[in-house]
Amino acid sequence: MRWALVRVSLAVTTMVVLAFAVPLGLVIQEMARDRAFANAERQAAAIGPTLSITTDRDQLERAVASTQAGAAGRMAVHVPASDGTGGRKLEIGTRRAAVKDLATTQRIGRASITDVADGSALLQPTALGSGRIAVVEVYVPEVEVGTGVTTAWLVLAGVGAALVVGSVAVADRLGVRMVRPAQRLAGAAQDLGEGRLGARVPEEGPTELRSAAVAFNSMADQVVHLLANERELAADLSHRLRTPLTVLRLNAASLGTGPAADQTRAAVEQLEREVDTIIRTAREAKPQTRAAGPGAGCDVSEVVRERMGFWSALAEDEGRKVRLAGVDRPVRVPVAGPELAAALDALLGNVFRHTPEGTAFSVDVHNGEDAVIVLVSDAGPGIADPEAALTRGNSGATAGSTGLGLDIVRRVAESTGGDVRIGHSVLGGTEVRVWIGLGSPRKDLRAGRGSAPSGAGAAVPGAGEARRCEAVRTRRRRAAVRRRSAVPCGGARSCSVCAAVRRALRYAAVRHSTRSAPRPVIPPPAARPGR
């Protein structure tokens, strides 16, 4: 805009200067010509009285020499033949005009101007005492005709150039006054888009830009207010979990001693730590999903083995075949371990939630030069609309699902410059490919994809977290039942009593996860005598 204003001002001022300076210069040139010939007419008129009295050569020469033009050798007098001249033509001075021009002037009796070498000649007819017409010739050089014209053109050019420069300078200042507020507004909008929520714009400049700055600052304040409310809401909702966690911890403390009781108490402590992390993260300005510092991150193989060991109890209980591949060697990625574990829990929780019991699944880790790919495949019915499944909050018609699990996975992948793809697996169901980049993260891959603001995205537990808690309860209770019942079958799936116990445990776990306030854990029913 600034240079556009400068160009427009330059063009308009140049046209105005040319429109006024060129005609003015031509007028000055014509005035200089008229001034030169008016002076020549005065010189010719000065000798007229002498010609009307006498035609004597000596007297005429003295009269011609007394004039300025005659003294300079630029005046000539042409007297026709008469009795006073002895019947001969009399010429005083140097003739420059042609003979026919002189004859024409004598015949018409009117002054005329004719071109001669290096200038012009004024031919002024003058009546003699004898009634004949004499012609006074005054030579006007070209230099005298153009006297002052060059200076006038230079002055006009200088004034025009000064006007052009002045108009350009004024236009540039006006352009700066208009452009700088617009540039500050654009920079603040870019900073706000990159997550710097403190970006504001000074409310200055033209009226329109001041109004835009006021609107932008109001919008930024509203965005900060909404994000703060969302973070506080997430923290408050997470804080509400402390009461049921306290009851759960008391129930775990009443289990006594033994491996199952210790594992239950450890799981409760881990859940409390997760809730504390959620509250702290929700109150931060921006959650950190990418590990900070050189060499930071986690081992994908270790995290996958640890989480699969966690989910294996539920997989065994539901009769699912599990396959692991690519976890026999360390694979480092620039992602914090808890974040990667939460992403894996979300994926595996979706497998258990959205596929029938007995459905096989697999987890593969592929290590490349610039990325690590984690594949979670299952033999279930698949996903009809993969794009919709990746949309945050879209849980379809599935009861108990918040639609946040895949968004958590996508956010972790995109924090490293990777992405998440959903396709068909070789097992016949769904394959979720998590591409974790090993290079620099992309600036912002979440724009325009319907994601929530970053202030609360990482802190909201999704379906994977609920399924993880359910799996912990199920696995611990099943171990306690087997240890207490000591039935001869050892908990085989063919035993009807054990099957009934497992169904009761699953029913109790589901009811416990859906109740708003927890109650003391009810011990599972013991096996009937004689079985």
Short mmCIF file of C-alpha atoms in Angstrom, two decimals:
data_model
loop_
_atom_site.label_atom_id
_atom_site.label_comp_id
_atom_site.label_asym_id
_atom_site.label_seq_id
_atom_site.Cartn_x
_atom_site.Cartn_y
_atom_site.Cartn_z
CA MET A 1 0.00 0.00 0.00
CA ARG A 2 2.84 2.40 0.81
CA TRP A 3 4.50 2.07 -2.58
CA ALA A 4 1.15 2.20 -4.32
CA LEU A 5 0.46 5.58 -2.70
CA VAL A 6 3.93 6.81 -3.70
CA ARG A 7 3.44 5.72 -7.32
CA VAL A 8 0.01 7.33 -7.52
CA SER A 9 1.32 10.58 -6.05
CA LEU A 10 4.29 10.55 -8.43
CA ALA A 11 2.07 10.02 -11.47
CA VAL A 12 -0.50 12.66 -10.48
CA THR A 13 2.09 15.31 -9.56
CA THR A 14 4.06 14.71 -12.76
CA MET A 15 0.95 15.14 -14.89
CA VAL A 16 0.02 18.35 -13.06
CA VAL A 17 3.54 19.76 -13.43
CA LEU A 18 3.64 18.95 -17.13
CA ALA A 19 0.17 20.38 -17.66
CA PHE A 20 1.20 23.74 -16.16
CA ALA A 21 4.95 23.97 -16.82
CA VAL A 22 4.97 23.21 -20.56
CA PRO A 23 2.37 25.85 -21.54
CA LEU A 24 4.03 28.33 -19.19
CA GLY A 25 7.39 27.70 -20.81
CA LEU A 26 5.94 28.21 -24.28
CA VAL A 27 4.32 31.46 -23.15
CA ILE A 28 7.66 32.68 -21.78
CA GLN A 29 9.38 31.78 -25.05
CA GLU A 30 6.77 33.73 -27.04
CA MET A 31 7.06 36.69 -24.71
CA ALA A 32 10.85 36.75 -25.21
CA ARG A 33 10.36 36.78 -28.99
CA ASP A 34 7.78 39.56 -28.78
CA ARG A 35 10.10 41.55 -26.55
CA ALA A 36 12.97 41.27 -29.03
CA PHE A 37 10.92 42.40 -32.02
CA ALA A 38 9.25 45.18 -30.02
CA ASN A 39 12.71 46.51 -29.28
CA ALA A 40 13.57 46.25 -32.99
CA GLU A 41 10.44 48.23 -33.88
CA ARG A 42 11.47 50.97 -31.47
CA GLN A 43 14.90 51.10 -33.09
CA ALA A 44 13.33 51.36 -36.57
CA ALA A 45 10.88 54.04 -35.45
CA ALA A 46 13.74 56.12 -34.06
CA ILE A 47 15.09 56.85 -37.55
CA GLY A 48 11.69 57.60 -39.09
CA PRO A 49 11.73 61.38 -38.43
CA THR A 50 15.11 61.69 -40.11
CA LEU A 51 13.88 59.89 -43.24
CA SER A 52 10.83 62.13 -43.45
CA ILE A 53 13.07 65.24 -43.52
CA THR A 54 16.09 64.28 -45.62
CA THR A 55 17.52 61.54 -47.75
CA ASP A 56 21.08 62.80 -47.53
CA ARG A 57 23.46 59.89 -47.11
CA ASP A 58 25.70 61.52 -44.55
CA GLN A 59 22.82 62.60 -42.37
CA LEU A 60 21.20 59.20 -42.64
CA GLU A 61 24.45 57.44 -41.66
CA ARG A 62 24.78 59.66 -38.60
CA ALA A 63 21.18 58.99 -37.66
CA VAL A 64 21.66 55.22 -38.07
CA ALA A 65 24.86 55.28 -36.01
CA SER A 66 23.08 57.12 -33.21
CA THR A 67 20.74 54.18 -32.63
CA GLN A 68 21.63 51.09 -30.58
CA ALA A 69 20.97 48.71 -33.48
CA GLY A 70 22.86 50.91 -35.94
CA ALA A 71 25.85 51.15 -33.67
CA ALA A 72 25.86 47.36 -33.44
CA GLY A 73 25.73 47.03 -37.22
CA ARG A 74 22.26 45.47 -37.20
CA MET A 75 20.33 48.30 -38.95
CA ALA A 76 20.09 49.06 -42.64
CA VAL A 77 18.09 51.72 -44.53
CA HIS A 78 16.85 51.09 -48.05
CA VAL A 79 15.82 54.33 -49.83
CA PRO A 80 14.29 54.02 -53.30
CA ALA A 81 15.59 56.12 -56.22
CA SER A 82 14.33 59.70 -56.22
CA ASP A 83 15.43 63.22 -57.08
CA GLY A 84 16.92 63.60 -53.59
CA THR A 85 19.17 60.59 -54.10
CA GLY A 86 20.25 61.62 -57.63
CA GLY A 87 18.00 59.01 -59.23
CA ARG A 88 19.77 56.13 -57.50
CA LYS A 89 18.79 53.67 -54.74
CA LEU A 90 20.37 54.45 -51.47
CA GLU A 91 21.37 51.69 -49.03
CA ILE A 92 22.91 52.46 -45.68
CA GLY A 93 24.22 49.58 -43.58
CA THR A 94 24.40 45.87 -44.34
CA ARG A 95 21.45 44.32 -46.09
CA ARG A 96 20.49 40.87 -44.88
CA ALA A 97 16.91 40.52 -46.15
CA ALA A 98 16.16 39.37 -49.65
CA VAL A 99 15.40 41.95 -52.36
CA LYS A 100 11.95 40.51 -53.01
CA ASP A 101 11.07 40.81 -49.30
CA LEU A 102 12.07 44.47 -49.41
CA ALA A 103 9.97 45.03 -52.52
CA THR A 104 7.00 43.30 -50.97
CA THR A 105 7.22 45.47 -47.84
CA GLN A 106 7.44 48.64 -50.00
CA ARG A 107 4.42 47.55 -52.03
CA ILE A 108 2.10 46.58 -49.15
CA GLY A 109 3.33 49.33 -46.81
CA ARG A 110 3.14 47.15 -43.67
CA ALA A 111 5.90 45.90 -41.38
CA SER A 112 6.96 42.29 -41.76
CA ILE A 113 9.42 39.84 -40.34
CA THR A 114 11.56 37.64 -42.53
CA ASP A 115 14.03 34.92 -41.73
CA VAL A 116 17.67 35.56 -42.43
CA ALA A 117 20.91 33.80 -41.61
CA ASP A 118 21.31 33.25 -37.83
CA GLY A 119 18.18 35.18 -36.94
CA SER A 120 15.34 37.32 -38.27
CA ALA A 121 14.97 40.75 -39.84
CA LEU A 122 12.25 43.34 -39.12
CA LEU A 123 11.29 45.27 -42.23
CA GLN A 124 9.64 48.56 -41.24
CA PRO A 125 8.27 50.78 -44.10
CA THR A 126 8.70 54.54 -43.61
CA ALA A 127 7.24 57.34 -45.77
CA LEU A 128 9.65 59.84 -47.29
CA GLY A 129 9.01 63.51 -47.93
CA SER A 130 8.73 62.76 -51.66
CA GLY A 131 5.93 60.32 -51.01
CA ARG A 132 8.04 57.26 -51.72
CA ILE A 133 8.42 54.39 -49.22
CA ALA A 134 11.76 53.62 -47.63
CA VAL A 135 12.36 50.37 -45.72
CA VAL A 136 14.26 50.25 -42.45
CA GLU A 137 15.75 46.80 -41.80
CA VAL A 138 16.62 45.81 -38.24
CA TYR A 139 18.45 42.52 -37.71
CA VAL A 140 17.39 40.48 -34.66
CA PRO A 141 19.83 37.60 -33.91
CA GLU A 142 18.48 34.24 -32.71
CA VAL A 143 20.33 34.64 -29.43
CA GLU A 144 18.42 37.80 -28.63
CA VAL A 145 15.10 36.12 -29.48
CA GLY A 146 15.82 33.31 -26.94
CA THR A 147 17.23 35.53 -24.21
CA GLY A 148 15.97 34.27 -20.80
CA VAL A 149 14.07 31.32 -22.28
CA THR A 150 16.63 28.71 -21.16
CA THR A 151 16.71 30.14 -17.67
CA ALA A 152 12.92 30.13 -17.52
CA TRP A 153 12.79 26.47 -18.60
CA LEU A 154 15.37 25.54 -15.94
CA VAL A 155 13.42 27.36 -13.24
CA LEU A 156 10.20 25.64 -14.27
CA ALA A 157 11.92 22.25 -14.32
CA GLY A 158 13.35 22.85 -10.85
CA VAL A 159 10.01 23.94 -9.45
CA GLY A 160 8.32 20.91 -11.04
CA ALA A 161 10.95 18.54 -9.65
CA ALA A 162 10.58 20.08 -6.20
CA LEU A 163 6.82 19.62 -6.37
CA VAL A 164 7.20 15.98 -7.43
CA VAL A 165 9.73 15.22 -4.68
CA GLY A 166 7.60 16.98 -2.10
CA SER A 167 4.46 15.12 -3.11
CA VAL A 168 6.31 11.79 -3.05
CA ALA A 169 7.68 12.54 0.43
CA VAL A 170 4.23 13.49 1.71
CA ALA A 171 2.68 10.38 0.14
CA ASP A 172 5.40 8.21 1.67
CA ARG A 173 4.73 9.64 5.12
CA LEU A 174 1.02 9.11 4.71
CA GLY A 175 1.68 5.57 3.47
CA VAL A 176 3.86 4.83 6.50
CA ARG A 177 1.16 6.19 8.78
CA MET A 178 -1.33 3.81 7.16
CA VAL A 179 0.92 0.79 6.61
CA ARG A 180 2.61 0.52 9.99
CA PRO A 181 -0.62 -0.04 11.94
CA ALA A 182 -1.67 -2.61 9.33
CA GLN A 183 1.69 -4.38 9.64
CA ARG A 184 1.44 -4.38 13.43
CA LEU A 185 -2.07 -5.82 13.15
CA ALA A 186 -0.87 -8.57 10.80
CA GLY A 187 2.09 -9.39 13.06
CA ALA A 188 -0.11 -9.56 16.14
CA ALA A 189 -2.56 -11.84 14.33
CA GLN A 190 0.31 -14.13 13.34
CA ASP A 191 1.66 -14.16 16.92
CA LEU A 192 -1.79 -14.96 18.26
CA GLY A 193 -2.14 -17.79 15.74
CA GLU A 194 1.22 -19.23 16.88
CA GLY A 195 0.03 -19.35 20.47
CA ARG A 196 1.47 -16.11 21.91
CA LEU A 197 -1.72 -15.04 23.63
CA GLY A 198 -0.23 -11.80 24.97
CA ALA A 199 -0.03 -10.23 21.49
CA ARG A 200 -1.85 -6.88 21.33
CA VAL A 201 -1.98 -3.99 18.85
CA PRO A 202 -1.53 -0.28 19.70
CA GLU A 203 -4.76 1.54 18.94
CA GLU A 204 -3.35 4.23 16.65
CA GLY A 205 -3.32 5.24 13.00
CA PRO A 206 -6.27 6.10 10.74
CA THR A 207 -9.78 5.71 12.07
CA GLU A 208 -10.45 2.45 10.24
CA LEU A 209 -7.22 0.85 11.46
CA ARG A 210 -7.86 2.06 15.01
CA SER A 211 -11.25 0.36 14.87
CA ALA A 212 -9.61 -2.83 13.57
CA ALA A 213 -7.01 -2.69 16.38
CA VAL A 214 -9.75 -2.26 19.00
CA ALA A 215 -11.66 -5.23 17.56
CA PHE A 216 -8.50 -7.37 17.45
CA ASN A 217 -7.56 -6.60 21.05
CA SER A 218 -11.09 -7.38 22.17
CA MET A 219 -10.99 -10.68 20.26
CA ALA A 220 -7.60 -11.59 21.79
CA ASP A 221 -8.88 -10.84 25.28
CA GLN A 222 -11.92 -12.99 24.63
CA VAL A 223 -9.73 -15.87 23.38
CA VAL A 224 -7.55 -15.66 26.48
CA HIS A 225 -10.63 -15.57 28.66
CA LEU A 226 -12.17 -18.59 26.94
CA LEU A 227 -8.94 -20.60 27.14
CA ALA A 228 -8.55 -19.73 30.82
CA ASN A 229 -12.12 -20.83 31.48
CA GLU A 230 -11.53 -24.08 29.60
CA ARG A 231 -8.34 -24.82 31.50
CA GLU A 232 -10.04 -24.07 34.80
CA LEU A 233 -12.96 -26.26 33.84
CA ALA A 234 -10.65 -29.15 32.96
CA ALA A 235 -8.79 -28.67 36.24
CA ASP A 236 -12.02 -28.54 38.22
CA LEU A 237 -13.40 -31.65 36.54
CA SER A 238 -10.15 -33.47 37.23
CA HIS A 239 -10.16 -32.25 40.82
CA ARG A 240 -13.56 -33.86 41.32
CA LEU A 241 -11.86 -37.24 40.85
CA ARG A 242 -9.98 -36.79 44.10
CA THR A 243 -12.98 -37.80 46.24
CA PRO A 244 -13.66 -41.14 44.49
CA LEU A 245 -9.91 -41.73 44.41
CA THR A 246 -9.77 -41.29 48.17
CA VAL A 247 -12.52 -43.90 48.61
CA LEU A 248 -10.75 -46.21 46.18
CA ARG A 249 -7.48 -45.79 48.09
CA LEU A 250 -9.22 -46.64 51.37
CA ASN A 251 -10.77 -49.75 49.79
CA ALA A 252 -7.37 -50.75 48.47
CA ALA A 253 -5.87 -50.32 51.93
CA SER A 254 -8.45 -52.74 53.33
CA LEU A 255 -7.39 -55.54 51.00
CA GLY A 256 -4.65 -56.63 53.36
CA THR A 257 -1.34 -57.98 52.12
CA GLY A 258 -0.34 -59.93 49.11
CA PRO A 259 0.73 -59.36 45.51
CA ALA A 260 -2.78 -58.49 44.28
CA ALA A 261 -3.32 -55.96 47.09
CA ASP A 262 0.08 -54.37 46.47
CA GLN A 263 -0.63 -54.13 42.75
CA THR A 264 -4.05 -52.56 43.44
CA ARG A 265 -2.55 -49.97 45.76
CA ALA A 266 0.20 -49.21 43.22
CA ALA A 267 -2.44 -48.75 40.51
CA VAL A 268 -4.41 -46.36 42.76
CA GLU A 269 -1.25 -44.34 43.45
CA GLN A 270 -0.50 -44.18 39.74
CA LEU A 271 -4.05 -43.00 39.06
CA GLU A 272 -3.65 -40.27 41.69
CA ARG A 273 -0.43 -39.14 40.03
CA GLU A 274 -2.19 -39.03 36.66
CA VAL A 275 -4.98 -36.87 38.11
CA ASP A 276 -2.40 -34.51 39.63
CA THR A 277 -0.65 -34.28 36.26
CA ILE A 278 -3.96 -33.51 34.56
CA ILE A 279 -4.69 -30.69 37.02
CA ARG A 280 -1.22 -29.17 36.67
CA THR A 281 -1.28 -29.44 32.88
CA ALA A 282 -4.74 -27.92 32.66
CA ARG A 283 -3.58 -24.89 34.64
CA GLU A 284 -0.54 -24.32 32.47
CA ALA A 285 -0.67 -21.88 29.56
CA LYS A 286 0.38 -24.56 27.07
CA PRO A 287 0.90 -28.30 27.68
CA GLN A 288 4.20 -29.84 26.73
CA THR A 289 3.79 -32.94 24.63
CA ARG A 290 7.28 -32.91 23.11
CA ALA A 291 10.15 -33.89 25.38
CA ALA A 292 12.42 -30.94 26.12
CA GLY A 293 16.19 -30.90 25.78
CA PRO A 294 18.63 -32.87 23.62
CA GLY A 295 18.43 -36.61 24.07
CA ALA A 296 15.14 -36.42 25.94
CA GLY A 297 12.20 -38.64 25.10
CA CYS A 298 11.48 -42.26 25.73
CA ASP A 299 12.02 -45.76 24.40
CA VAL A 300 9.06 -46.85 22.29
CA SER A 301 9.81 -50.54 22.78
CA GLU A 302 9.90 -50.20 26.54
CA VAL A 303 6.66 -48.22 26.64
CA VAL A 304 4.90 -50.71 24.32
CA ARG A 305 6.05 -53.70 26.38
CA GLU A 306 4.98 -52.04 29.62
CA ARG A 307 1.53 -51.09 28.31
CA MET A 308 0.96 -54.46 26.65
CA GLY A 309 1.83 -56.11 29.96
CA PHE A 310 -0.83 -53.91 31.51
CA TRP A 311 -3.49 -54.80 28.93
CA SER A 312 -2.57 -58.49 28.60
CA ALA A 313 -4.73 -59.49 31.58
CA LEU A 314 -7.87 -58.13 29.96
CA ALA A 315 -6.84 -59.60 26.59
CA GLU A 316 -6.43 -63.00 28.22
CA ASP A 317 -9.75 -62.67 30.00
CA GLU A 318 -11.55 -61.89 26.72
CA GLY A 319 -9.72 -64.58 24.76
CA ARG A 320 -7.87 -62.23 22.41
CA LYS A 321 -4.73 -63.26 20.56
CA VAL A 322 -2.02 -60.60 20.85
CA ARG A 323 1.05 -60.21 18.64
CA LEU A 324 4.01 -57.92 19.33
CA ALA A 325 6.73 -57.09 16.78
CA GLY A 326 9.71 -54.74 16.62
CA VAL A 327 10.01 -54.26 20.40
CA ASP A 328 13.10 -56.39 20.89
CA ARG A 329 15.52 -53.41 20.60
CA PRO A 330 15.50 -49.83 21.99
CA VAL A 331 13.85 -47.21 19.76
CA ARG A 332 14.14 -43.60 20.97
CA VAL A 333 11.56 -40.97 20.04
CA PRO A 334 11.30 -37.26 21.06
CA VAL A 335 8.07 -37.78 23.02
CA ALA A 336 7.63 -37.84 26.78
CA GLY A 337 6.98 -41.33 28.12
CA PRO A 338 3.65 -40.54 29.83
CA GLU A 339 2.35 -38.92 26.64
CA LEU A 340 3.25 -41.93 24.51
CA ALA A 341 1.76 -44.27 27.11
CA ALA A 342 -1.50 -42.27 27.11
CA ALA A 343 -1.60 -42.48 23.28
CA LEU A 344 -1.07 -46.26 23.32
CA ASP A 345 -3.71 -46.65 26.03
CA ALA A 346 -6.15 -44.69 23.87
CA LEU A 347 -5.48 -46.96 20.85
CA LEU A 348 -5.62 -50.22 22.80
CA GLY A 349 -8.68 -49.05 24.72
CA ASN A 350 -10.45 -48.45 21.40
CA VAL A 351 -9.60 -52.00 20.34
CA PHE A 352 -11.18 -53.49 23.49
CA ARG A 353 -14.15 -51.14 23.38
CA HIS A 354 -15.08 -51.30 19.68
CA THR A 355 -14.33 -54.92 18.79
CA PRO A 356 -16.04 -58.11 20.02
CA GLU A 357 -14.43 -60.36 22.58
CA GLY A 358 -12.00 -62.84 21.06
CA THR A 359 -10.87 -60.38 18.33
CA ALA A 360 -7.14 -60.63 17.73
CA PHE A 361 -4.93 -57.53 17.54
CA SER A 362 -1.26 -56.68 17.10
CA VAL A 363 1.18 -53.87 17.85
CA ASP A 364 4.16 -53.38 15.51
CA VAL A 365 7.04 -50.89 15.85
CA HIS A 366 9.01 -49.96 12.73
CA ASN A 367 12.17 -47.88 13.12
CA GLY A 368 13.18 -45.73 10.13
CA GLU A 369 15.84 -43.09 9.48
CA ASP A 370 13.60 -40.08 10.00
CA ALA A 371 10.55 -41.54 11.71
CA VAL A 372 9.24 -44.32 13.93
CA ILE A 373 5.94 -45.96 12.95
CA VAL A 374 3.69 -47.65 15.50
CA LEU A 375 0.98 -49.85 13.95
CA VAL A 376 -2.00 -51.01 15.98
CA SER A 377 -4.07 -53.50 13.98
CA ASP A 378 -7.10 -55.61 14.83
CA ALA A 379 -9.36 -58.17 13.19
CA GLY A 380 -12.57 -56.35 14.06
CA PRO A 381 -15.29 -54.90 11.80
CA GLY A 382 -13.20 -51.85 10.86
CA ILE A 383 -14.07 -48.13 10.71
CA ALA A 384 -16.57 -46.98 8.10
CA ASP A 385 -15.44 -43.30 8.04
CA PRO A 386 -11.75 -42.87 8.99
CA GLU A 387 -11.81 -39.09 8.45
CA ALA A 388 -14.72 -38.64 10.84
CA ALA A 389 -13.02 -40.88 13.40
CA LEU A 390 -10.04 -38.49 13.50
CA THR A 391 -12.29 -35.53 14.27
CA ARG A 392 -12.05 -34.43 17.86
CA GLY A 393 -15.18 -35.19 19.88
CA ASN A 394 -16.75 -37.39 17.20
CA SER A 395 -17.66 -40.65 18.92
CA GLY A 396 -20.36 -41.68 16.49
CA ALA A 397 -23.17 -43.65 18.09
CA THR A 398 -20.91 -45.47 20.57
CA ALA A 399 -22.16 -45.19 24.14
CA GLY A 400 -19.60 -44.17 26.75
CA SER A 401 -17.14 -42.77 24.21
CA THR A 402 -16.00 -39.12 24.26
CA GLY A 403 -14.27 -39.14 20.88
CA LEU A 404 -11.00 -37.80 22.36
CA GLY A 405 -8.79 -40.91 22.16
CA LEU A 406 -7.61 -40.56 18.55
CA ASP A 407 -7.23 -36.82 19.00
CA ILE A 408 -4.78 -37.46 21.86
CA VAL A 409 -2.84 -39.82 19.60
CA ARG A 410 -2.85 -37.31 16.73
CA ARG A 411 -1.67 -34.49 18.94
CA VAL A 412 1.28 -36.56 20.20
CA ALA A 413 2.25 -37.50 16.63
CA GLU A 414 1.90 -33.98 15.25
CA SER A 415 4.03 -32.54 18.05
CA THR A 416 6.98 -34.34 16.38
CA GLY A 417 6.03 -33.45 12.82
CA GLY A 418 4.23 -36.74 12.20
CA ASP A 419 0.62 -37.71 11.66
CA VAL A 420 -1.98 -40.43 12.18
CA ARG A 421 -3.54 -42.50 9.39
CA ILE A 422 -6.39 -45.02 9.55
CA GLY A 423 -6.63 -47.86 7.04
CA HIS A 424 -7.40 -51.55 6.64
CA SER A 425 -5.14 -54.06 8.39
CA VAL A 426 -3.94 -57.41 7.14
CA LEU A 427 -6.00 -58.97 9.96
CA GLY A 428 -9.15 -57.74 8.25
CA GLY A 429 -10.07 -54.89 10.57
CA THR A 430 -8.68 -51.45 11.33
CA GLU A 431 -5.06 -50.39 11.20
CA VAL A 432 -4.01 -47.16 12.94
CA ARG A 433 -0.60 -45.94 11.83
CA VAL A 434 1.11 -43.45 14.16
CA TRP A 435 3.99 -41.69 12.40
CA ILE A 436 6.37 -40.18 15.00
CA GLY A 437 8.93 -37.87 13.40
CA LEU A 438 12.53 -37.82 14.58
CA GLY A 439 13.28 -34.37 13.14
CA SER A 440 12.01 -30.86 13.87
CA PRO A 441 8.30 -30.53 14.61
CA ARG A 442 5.95 -28.82 12.24
CA LYS A 443 4.71 -25.35 13.16
CA ASP A 444 1.02 -26.11 13.35
CA LEU A 445 -0.60 -29.12 11.75
CA ARG A 446 -3.78 -28.82 13.76
CA ALA A 447 -5.09 -25.67 12.06
CA GLY A 448 -8.46 -26.09 10.49
CA ARG A 449 -9.01 -29.65 11.73
CA GLY A 450 -11.53 -28.95 14.43
CA SER A 451 -9.17 -29.47 17.36
CA ALA A 452 -9.75 -27.85 20.68
CA PRO A 453 -7.37 -25.21 21.99
CA SER A 454 -4.13 -26.53 23.34
CA GLY A 455 -4.87 -25.44 26.84
CA ALA A 456 -6.97 -28.50 27.60
CA GLY A 457 -6.36 -31.02 24.86
CA ALA A 458 -3.78 -33.08 26.71
CA ALA A 459 -5.46 -33.04 30.03
CA VAL A 460 -8.84 -34.53 29.22
CA PRO A 461 -8.92 -38.27 29.80
CA GLY A 462 -10.69 -40.13 27.03
CA ALA A 463 -12.08 -43.55 26.51
CA GLY A 464 -8.63 -45.13 26.69
CA GLU A 465 -8.15 -43.92 30.26
CA ALA A 466 -11.51 -45.32 31.37
CA ARG A 467 -10.73 -48.66 29.76
CA ARG A 468 -7.31 -48.69 31.40
CA CYS A 469 -8.82 -48.24 34.86
CA GLU A 470 -11.39 -50.93 34.05
CA ALA A 471 -8.62 -53.29 32.92
CA VAL A 472 -6.69 -52.68 36.17
CA ARG A 473 -9.71 -53.48 38.30
CA THR A 474 -10.62 -56.55 36.27
CA ARG A 475 -7.11 -57.99 36.28
CA ARG A 476 -6.55 -57.42 40.02
CA ARG A 477 -9.94 -58.82 41.04
CA ARG A 478 -9.58 -61.85 38.80
CA ALA A 479 -6.20 -62.62 40.39
CA ALA A 480 -7.68 -62.24 43.89
CA VAL A 481 -10.62 -64.54 43.03
CA ARG A 482 -8.33 -67.25 41.68
CA ARG A 483 -6.16 -67.04 44.76
CA ARG A 484 -9.13 -67.18 47.16
CA SER A 485 -11.27 -69.78 45.44
CA ALA A 486 -8.51 -72.35 44.95
CA VAL A 487 -10.83 -74.41 42.74
CA PRO A 488 -9.43 -77.54 41.15
CA CYS A 489 -9.90 -76.16 37.66
CA GLY A 490 -7.42 -73.35 38.28
CA GLY A 491 -9.63 -70.82 36.55
CA ALA A 492 -9.94 -72.63 33.22
CA ARG A 493 -12.30 -71.02 30.70
CA SER A 494 -14.24 -74.32 30.38
CA CYS A 495 -15.27 -74.14 34.04
CA SER A 496 -18.79 -72.77 34.40
CA VAL A 497 -18.14 -71.44 37.90
CA CYS A 498 -15.09 -69.50 36.80
CA ALA A 499 -17.00 -68.16 33.81
CA ALA A 500 -19.75 -66.93 36.12
CA VAL A 501 -17.16 -65.29 38.37
CA ARG A 502 -15.60 -63.52 35.39
CA ARG A 503 -18.98 -62.23 34.21
CA ALA A 504 -19.77 -60.94 37.69
CA LEU A 505 -16.42 -59.19 37.90
CA ARG A 506 -16.89 -57.50 34.51
CA TYR A 507 -20.40 -56.42 35.48
CA ALA A 508 -19.15 -54.97 38.76
CA ALA A 509 -16.29 -53.16 37.02
CA VAL A 510 -18.59 -51.61 34.44
CA ARG A 511 -21.04 -50.48 37.13
CA HIS A 512 -18.21 -49.06 39.21
CA SER A 513 -16.84 -47.06 36.27
CA THR A 514 -20.26 -45.55 35.44
CA ARG A 515 -21.41 -44.61 38.96
CA SER A 516 -20.98 -40.96 39.95
CA ALA A 517 -19.88 -41.80 43.52
CA PRO A 518 -17.83 -44.89 44.32
CA ARG A 519 -18.82 -47.42 46.92
CA PRO A 520 -16.73 -49.95 48.83
CA VAL A 521 -15.52 -52.79 46.70
CA ILE A 522 -17.79 -55.84 47.03
CA PRO A 523 -15.82 -59.11 47.18
CA PRO A 524 -16.59 -61.48 44.30
CA PRO A 525 -18.79 -64.48 45.05
CA ALA A 526 -16.95 -67.55 46.20
CA ALA A 527 -17.20 -70.86 44.40
CA ARG A 528 -19.98 -73.16 45.49
CA PRO A 529 -19.00 -76.05 47.82
CA GLY A 530 -18.04 -79.19 46.08
CA ARG A 531 -17.00 -77.43 42.86
#
